[in-house]
């Protein structure tokens, strides 16, 4: 076998190994959130001086979580833009049972995001979720 073919097979095996590790992290975590990605976003935010506003987009939802974690002092305005529903994502949860098991925790993360944000902009995919927050109409766009 040539070195090139061997390296390709080694790379393929390594890439799939990393996928399996990520898969198991999602399955065995309390929520389907990549904490390393949240930490990466937080590291970047912590290296910027005096942030007035953060506009994270949902997908990845980790950017929203990082923005909320960064804003512990409530000085920074948070305006998430929501596209795909985090709690309903079939690709994120890997299989239906995982999605069902974590549904309440994921819905609570979405609720926390809505209440802690200054305003929330969403697409029609979120309409049925946002209908539950009609008392916050001035915040939800």
Short mmCIF file of C-alpha atoms in Angstrom, two decimals:
data_model
loop_
_atom_site.label_atom_id
_atom_site.label_comp_id
_atom_site.label_asym_id
_atom_site.label_seq_id
_atom_site.Cartn_x
_atom_site.Cartn_y
_atom_site.Cartn_z
CA UNK A 1 0.00 0.00 0.00
CA UNK A 2 1.37 3.41 -0.88
CA UNK A 3 1.93 6.05 1.76
CA UNK A 4 -0.77 8.23 0.23
CA UNK A 5 -3.45 5.52 0.53
CA UNK A 6 -2.34 4.72 4.06
CA UNK A 7 -2.54 8.39 5.08
CA UNK A 8 -6.00 8.71 3.54
CA UNK A 9 -7.23 5.66 5.47
CA UNK A 10 -5.62 6.93 8.66
CA UNK A 11 -7.26 10.33 8.18
CA UNK A 12 -10.64 8.68 7.49
CA UNK A 13 -10.33 6.56 10.66
CA UNK A 14 -9.33 9.58 12.76
CA UNK A 15 -12.17 11.72 11.38
CA UNK A 16 -14.72 8.99 12.14
CA UNK A 17 -13.22 8.47 15.59
CA UNK A 18 -13.82 12.17 16.33
CA UNK A 19 -17.40 11.88 15.04
CA UNK A 20 -18.09 8.94 17.35
CA UNK A 21 -16.66 10.86 20.33
CA UNK A 22 -18.87 13.87 19.50
CA UNK A 23 -21.86 11.57 19.07
CA UNK A 24 -21.38 10.06 22.53
CA UNK A 25 -20.81 13.49 24.10
CA UNK A 26 -24.20 14.58 22.78
CA UNK A 27 -25.92 11.39 23.88
CA UNK A 28 -24.59 11.35 27.43
CA UNK A 29 -24.73 15.06 28.24
CA UNK A 30 -27.60 16.75 30.10
CA UNK A 31 -28.17 19.07 27.15
CA UNK A 32 -27.07 18.75 23.54
CA UNK A 33 -24.69 21.68 23.70
CA UNK A 34 -21.03 21.64 22.73
CA UNK A 35 -19.48 23.22 25.83
CA UNK A 36 -16.11 23.57 24.07
CA UNK A 37 -17.78 25.75 21.44
CA UNK A 38 -19.48 27.86 24.14
CA UNK A 39 -16.08 28.32 25.80
CA UNK A 40 -14.50 29.34 22.47
CA UNK A 41 -17.16 32.01 21.95
CA UNK A 42 -16.70 33.22 25.54
CA UNK A 43 -12.92 33.45 25.11
CA UNK A 44 -13.39 35.70 22.10
CA UNK A 45 -15.99 37.85 23.86
CA UNK A 46 -13.80 38.21 26.95
CA UNK A 47 -10.95 39.55 24.79
CA UNK A 48 -13.06 42.42 23.45
CA UNK A 49 -13.34 45.59 25.50
CA UNK A 50 -16.66 47.22 26.27
CA UNK A 51 -19.19 45.33 24.14
CA UNK A 52 -22.43 47.29 23.79
CA UNK A 53 -24.49 44.59 22.07
CA UNK A 54 -24.19 40.98 20.93
CA UNK A 55 -26.34 39.62 18.11
CA UNK A 56 -25.91 35.83 18.22
CA UNK A 57 -27.69 33.59 15.75
CA UNK A 58 -29.33 30.34 16.66
CA UNK A 59 -27.51 27.59 14.90
CA UNK A 60 -25.35 27.11 16.59
CA UNK A 61 -27.29 27.74 19.79
CA UNK A 62 -23.93 27.76 21.59
CA UNK A 63 -23.42 31.35 20.41
CA UNK A 64 -26.62 32.38 22.22
CA UNK A 65 -25.56 30.57 25.39
CA UNK A 66 -22.13 32.21 25.27
CA UNK A 67 -23.69 35.66 24.86
CA UNK A 68 -25.96 35.07 27.86
CA UNK A 69 -23.06 33.76 29.95
CA UNK A 70 -20.93 36.74 28.97
CA UNK A 71 -23.65 39.15 30.04
CA UNK A 72 -23.57 38.31 33.75
CA UNK A 73 -23.42 42.03 34.65
CA UNK A 74 -26.38 42.93 32.38
CA UNK A 75 -24.44 45.80 30.78
CA UNK A 76 -24.37 44.25 27.31
CA UNK A 77 -27.53 44.13 25.20
CA UNK A 78 -28.38 40.70 23.76
CA UNK A 79 -30.43 40.44 20.55
CA UNK A 80 -30.53 36.82 19.31
CA UNK A 81 -31.75 36.03 15.83
CA UNK A 82 -33.44 32.63 15.75
CA UNK A 83 -33.63 30.47 12.64
CA UNK A 84 -33.79 26.73 13.34
CA UNK A 85 -35.40 25.57 16.57
CA UNK A 86 -32.80 24.27 18.98
CA UNK A 87 -35.11 21.98 20.95
CA UNK A 88 -36.61 20.48 17.77
CA UNK A 89 -33.42 19.95 15.75
CA UNK A 90 -33.25 16.37 14.41
CA UNK A 91 -29.58 16.63 13.40
CA UNK A 92 -28.47 17.96 16.78
CA UNK A 93 -30.10 15.26 18.86
CA UNK A 94 -28.97 12.36 16.65
CA UNK A 95 -32.05 10.23 17.32
CA UNK A 96 -35.61 10.74 18.52
CA UNK A 97 -35.27 9.25 22.02
CA UNK A 98 -32.41 11.64 22.84
CA UNK A 99 -34.57 14.55 21.67
CA UNK A 100 -37.52 13.41 23.82
CA UNK A 101 -35.37 12.85 26.92
CA UNK A 102 -33.80 16.32 26.72
CA UNK A 103 -36.86 18.25 25.49
CA UNK A 104 -37.64 19.91 28.84
CA UNK A 105 -34.04 20.96 29.45
CA UNK A 106 -33.73 22.36 25.94
CA UNK A 107 -37.04 24.20 26.24
CA UNK A 108 -35.77 25.70 29.50
CA UNK A 109 -32.62 26.94 27.72
CA UNK A 110 -34.82 28.58 25.08
CA UNK A 111 -37.01 30.13 27.79
CA UNK A 112 -33.95 31.48 29.62
CA UNK A 113 -32.71 32.98 26.36
CA UNK A 114 -36.05 34.73 25.76
CA UNK A 115 -36.25 36.20 29.25
CA UNK A 116 -32.60 37.28 29.50
CA UNK A 117 -32.42 38.88 26.04
CA UNK A 118 -33.30 42.50 25.37
CA UNK A 119 -35.16 41.53 22.21
CA UNK A 120 -35.54 38.31 20.25
CA UNK A 121 -35.87 38.21 16.47
CA UNK A 122 -37.23 34.99 15.01
CA UNK A 123 -38.33 33.35 11.79
CA UNK A 124 -41.60 31.54 11.15
CA UNK A 125 -40.01 28.27 12.34
CA UNK A 126 -40.26 29.65 15.90
CA UNK A 127 -43.86 30.91 15.71
CA UNK A 128 -45.43 28.07 17.71
CA UNK A 129 -42.84 28.48 20.50
CA UNK A 130 -43.12 32.27 20.58
CA UNK A 131 -46.92 32.04 20.83
CA UNK A 132 -46.34 30.87 24.42
CA UNK A 133 -44.71 34.21 25.23
CA UNK A 134 -47.44 36.60 24.09
CA UNK A 135 -47.06 38.62 27.30
CA UNK A 136 -43.59 39.56 26.04
CA UNK A 137 -44.78 40.94 22.70
CA UNK A 138 -42.68 44.11 23.06
CA UNK A 139 -39.55 41.95 23.30
CA UNK A 140 -40.30 39.39 20.61
CA UNK A 141 -40.03 40.49 16.97
#
